[in-house]
Amino acid sequence: MLASQIKRCSRLSGHFVLRSGKVSDTYFDKYQFEADPKLLHAIAKELALLVPPGTEVLAGLEMGGIPIVTMLSQVTGLPAAFIRKEPKEYGTCRYAEGATLVGRTFVLVEDVVSSGGAIIDALEKLKADGLTPSRALCVIDRETGGKEALESVGLSLSALFTLSQVEGSE
């Protein structure tokens, strides 16, 4: 039911270049399911079941992971952190905002994973600061090598749905 709602709301057909540079005839406009408060809440409730015991902070990646982690924080009661692609050039000049990650067990939260590149980029910054997430969570794993790429750098990925599950939903 939830997979079919995501599919109806956000699946597009056409010619799309993904972040990885690969071309796909299927694209999930995650901002469509992230902008629907009832659907986003339902996604967060289900995603909460994937949050490992002992997690102290949920860290969402800019930009698509931010609405998800915010709603997931509301559902779980866990504080949220927001991971920028680049540190801001003013104020605190940080790349990680919100709840502190230092000395805490945290997970990374993303919307759709294709190659895993955005998570790997964030992981490099975090590891350089001595921070290591316990795992990564996403709404949709496109099943295009992202999970394997993350495993190759020591991070496991748990997806609410795979592309196959979303595509096969009615």
Short mmCIF file of C-alpha atoms in Angstrom, two decimals:
data_model
loop_
_atom_site.label_atom_id
_atom_site.label_comp_id
_atom_site.label_asym_id
_atom_site.label_seq_id
_atom_site.Cartn_x
_atom_site.Cartn_y
_atom_site.Cartn_z
CA MET A 1 0.00 0.00 0.00
CA LEU A 2 2.69 2.53 1.04
CA ALA A 3 4.94 1.52 -1.86
CA SER A 4 2.08 2.06 -4.31
CA GLN A 5 1.35 5.49 -2.80
CA ILE A 6 5.00 6.47 -3.29
CA LYS A 7 4.90 5.15 -6.84
CA ARG A 8 1.70 7.03 -7.75
CA CYS A 9 2.94 10.23 -6.17
CA SER A 10 6.54 10.38 -7.35
CA ARG A 11 7.41 7.95 -10.17
CA LEU A 12 8.17 9.61 -13.48
CA SER A 13 8.97 8.03 -16.83
CA GLY A 14 11.22 9.62 -19.41
CA HIS A 15 14.93 10.29 -19.86
CA PHE A 16 16.70 11.27 -16.65
CA VAL A 17 20.33 11.78 -15.71
CA LEU A 18 20.90 10.65 -12.13
CA ARG A 19 23.40 12.18 -9.66
CA SER A 20 25.78 9.32 -10.51
CA GLY A 21 25.73 10.40 -14.16
CA LYS A 22 23.88 7.25 -15.19
CA VAL A 23 20.80 7.61 -17.36
CA SER A 24 17.48 6.06 -16.33
CA ASP A 25 14.00 5.89 -17.82
CA THR A 26 12.54 5.94 -14.29
CA TYR A 27 12.90 8.74 -11.77
CA PHE A 28 11.43 9.22 -8.32
CA ASP A 29 10.66 12.87 -7.67
CA LYS A 30 11.15 12.49 -3.94
CA TYR A 31 10.05 16.04 -3.31
CA GLN A 32 6.55 14.93 -4.24
CA PHE A 33 6.35 12.36 -1.44
CA GLU A 34 8.29 14.61 0.93
CA ALA A 35 5.88 17.50 0.34
CA ASP A 36 2.79 15.43 1.17
CA PRO A 37 2.50 15.56 5.00
CA LYS A 38 0.34 12.45 5.35
CA LEU A 39 2.50 10.37 3.02
CA LEU A 40 5.73 11.64 4.61
CA HIS A 41 4.36 10.78 8.06
CA ALA A 42 3.44 7.26 6.90
CA ILE A 43 6.93 6.83 5.41
CA ALA A 44 8.55 8.00 8.66
CA LYS A 45 6.44 5.62 10.75
CA GLU A 46 7.60 2.66 8.65
CA LEU A 47 11.19 3.90 8.42
CA ALA A 48 11.27 4.19 12.22
CA LEU A 49 11.11 0.39 12.35
CA LEU A 50 14.52 0.30 10.61
CA VAL A 51 16.26 2.58 13.12
CA PRO A 52 18.69 0.36 15.01
CA PRO A 53 18.33 0.05 18.79
CA GLY A 54 20.73 2.36 20.59
CA THR A 55 20.55 5.10 17.97
CA GLU A 56 20.89 8.50 19.63
CA VAL A 57 20.73 10.86 16.62
CA LEU A 58 19.22 10.76 13.13
CA ALA A 59 21.37 12.60 10.56
CA GLY A 60 19.69 13.60 7.28
CA LEU A 61 21.61 14.45 4.13
CA GLU A 62 21.02 17.68 2.25
CA MET A 63 18.61 18.14 0.63
CA GLY A 64 16.21 15.23 0.21
CA GLY A 65 17.13 13.60 3.50
CA ILE A 66 16.21 16.71 5.50
CA PRO A 67 12.38 16.44 5.33
CA ILE A 68 12.60 12.70 5.98
CA VAL A 69 14.88 13.03 9.00
CA THR A 70 12.76 15.85 10.41
CA MET A 71 9.58 13.76 10.27
CA LEU A 72 11.46 10.66 11.46
CA SER A 73 12.68 12.68 14.43
CA GLN A 74 9.06 13.60 15.23
CA VAL A 75 7.95 9.97 15.01
CA THR A 76 10.83 8.49 17.03
CA GLY A 77 11.51 11.32 19.47
CA LEU A 78 15.21 11.17 18.54
CA PRO A 79 17.05 14.43 17.83
CA ALA A 80 18.00 15.29 14.26
CA ALA A 81 21.17 16.54 12.64
CA PHE A 82 21.42 17.94 9.13
CA ILE A 83 24.44 17.14 6.96
CA ARG A 84 25.32 19.76 4.34
CA LYS A 85 27.02 18.91 1.06
CA GLU A 86 29.55 21.63 1.85
CA PRO A 87 30.24 23.55 5.06
CA LYS A 88 28.59 26.95 5.15
CA GLU A 89 30.94 29.82 4.50
CA TYR A 90 29.54 32.03 7.25
CA GLY A 91 28.39 31.80 10.86
CA THR A 92 29.48 28.48 12.34
CA CYS A 93 31.04 27.25 9.06
CA ARG A 94 29.86 23.71 9.87
CA TYR A 95 28.73 20.95 7.56
CA ALA A 96 26.77 19.19 10.36
CA GLU A 97 24.00 21.24 11.94
CA GLY A 98 21.46 20.50 14.66
CA ALA A 99 22.09 17.78 17.23
CA THR A 100 25.73 17.01 17.92
CA LEU A 101 27.14 13.77 16.54
CA VAL A 102 30.30 13.71 18.63
CA GLY A 103 30.33 10.73 20.97
CA ARG A 104 26.86 9.61 19.85
CA THR A 105 25.50 6.66 17.92
CA PHE A 106 23.84 7.94 14.77
CA VAL A 107 22.43 6.84 11.42
CA LEU A 108 22.49 8.65 8.10
CA VAL A 109 19.10 9.19 6.45
CA GLU A 110 18.67 9.65 2.69
CA ASP A 111 15.71 9.67 0.32
CA VAL A 112 16.68 7.64 -2.76
CA VAL A 113 19.96 5.77 -3.15
CA SER A 114 21.35 4.99 -6.60
CA SER A 115 25.16 4.84 -6.53
CA GLY A 116 25.49 5.76 -2.86
CA GLY A 117 27.66 8.73 -3.85
CA ALA A 118 25.97 11.35 -1.68
CA ILE A 119 26.25 9.12 1.38
CA ILE A 120 29.88 8.28 0.60
CA ASP A 121 30.68 12.00 0.24
CA ALA A 122 29.12 12.69 3.64
CA LEU A 123 30.86 9.67 5.14
CA GLU A 124 34.27 11.01 4.07
CA LYS A 125 33.65 14.30 5.90
CA LEU A 126 32.35 12.52 8.98
CA LYS A 127 35.23 10.03 9.13
CA ALA A 128 37.74 12.87 8.74
CA ASP A 129 36.27 14.23 11.98
CA GLY A 130 36.37 10.84 13.71
CA LEU A 131 32.62 10.26 13.32
CA THR A 132 31.21 6.98 12.05
CA PRO A 133 27.49 6.30 11.54
CA SER A 134 26.17 2.90 12.57
CA ARG A 135 24.29 2.49 9.26
CA ALA A 136 22.44 4.34 6.52
CA LEU A 137 18.68 4.34 5.96
CA CYS A 138 16.77 5.32 2.84
CA VAL A 139 13.24 5.32 1.50
CA ILE A 140 14.11 3.74 -1.88
CA ASP A 141 17.15 1.71 -2.91
CA ARG A 142 17.22 1.85 -6.72
CA GLU A 143 19.21 -1.42 -6.72
CA THR A 144 21.89 0.10 -8.95
CA GLY A 145 24.98 -0.60 -6.85
CA GLY A 146 24.54 1.89 -4.02
CA LYS A 147 24.13 -0.73 -1.31
CA GLU A 148 27.23 -2.55 -2.49
CA ALA A 149 29.24 0.68 -2.78
CA LEU A 150 28.34 1.57 0.79
CA GLU A 151 29.23 -1.91 2.03
CA SER A 152 32.63 -1.54 0.33
CA VAL A 153 33.35 1.47 2.59
CA GLY A 154 32.03 -0.29 5.69
CA LEU A 155 28.50 1.11 5.91
CA SER A 156 25.38 -1.02 5.67
CA LEU A 157 22.22 0.31 4.03
CA SER A 158 18.67 -0.50 5.07
CA ALA A 159 15.95 0.55 2.64
CA LEU A 160 12.27 0.93 3.33
CA PHE A 161 11.67 -0.25 -0.23
CA THR A 162 13.72 -1.43 -3.19
CA LEU A 163 12.96 -0.21 -6.68
CA SER A 164 11.61 -3.68 -7.46
CA GLN A 165 9.15 -3.47 -4.58
CA VAL A 166 7.93 -0.03 -5.60
CA GLU A 167 7.65 -0.99 -9.27
CA GLY A 168 5.78 -4.20 -8.40
CA SER A 169 3.28 -2.44 -6.17
CA GLU A 170 -0.27 -1.76 -7.27
#
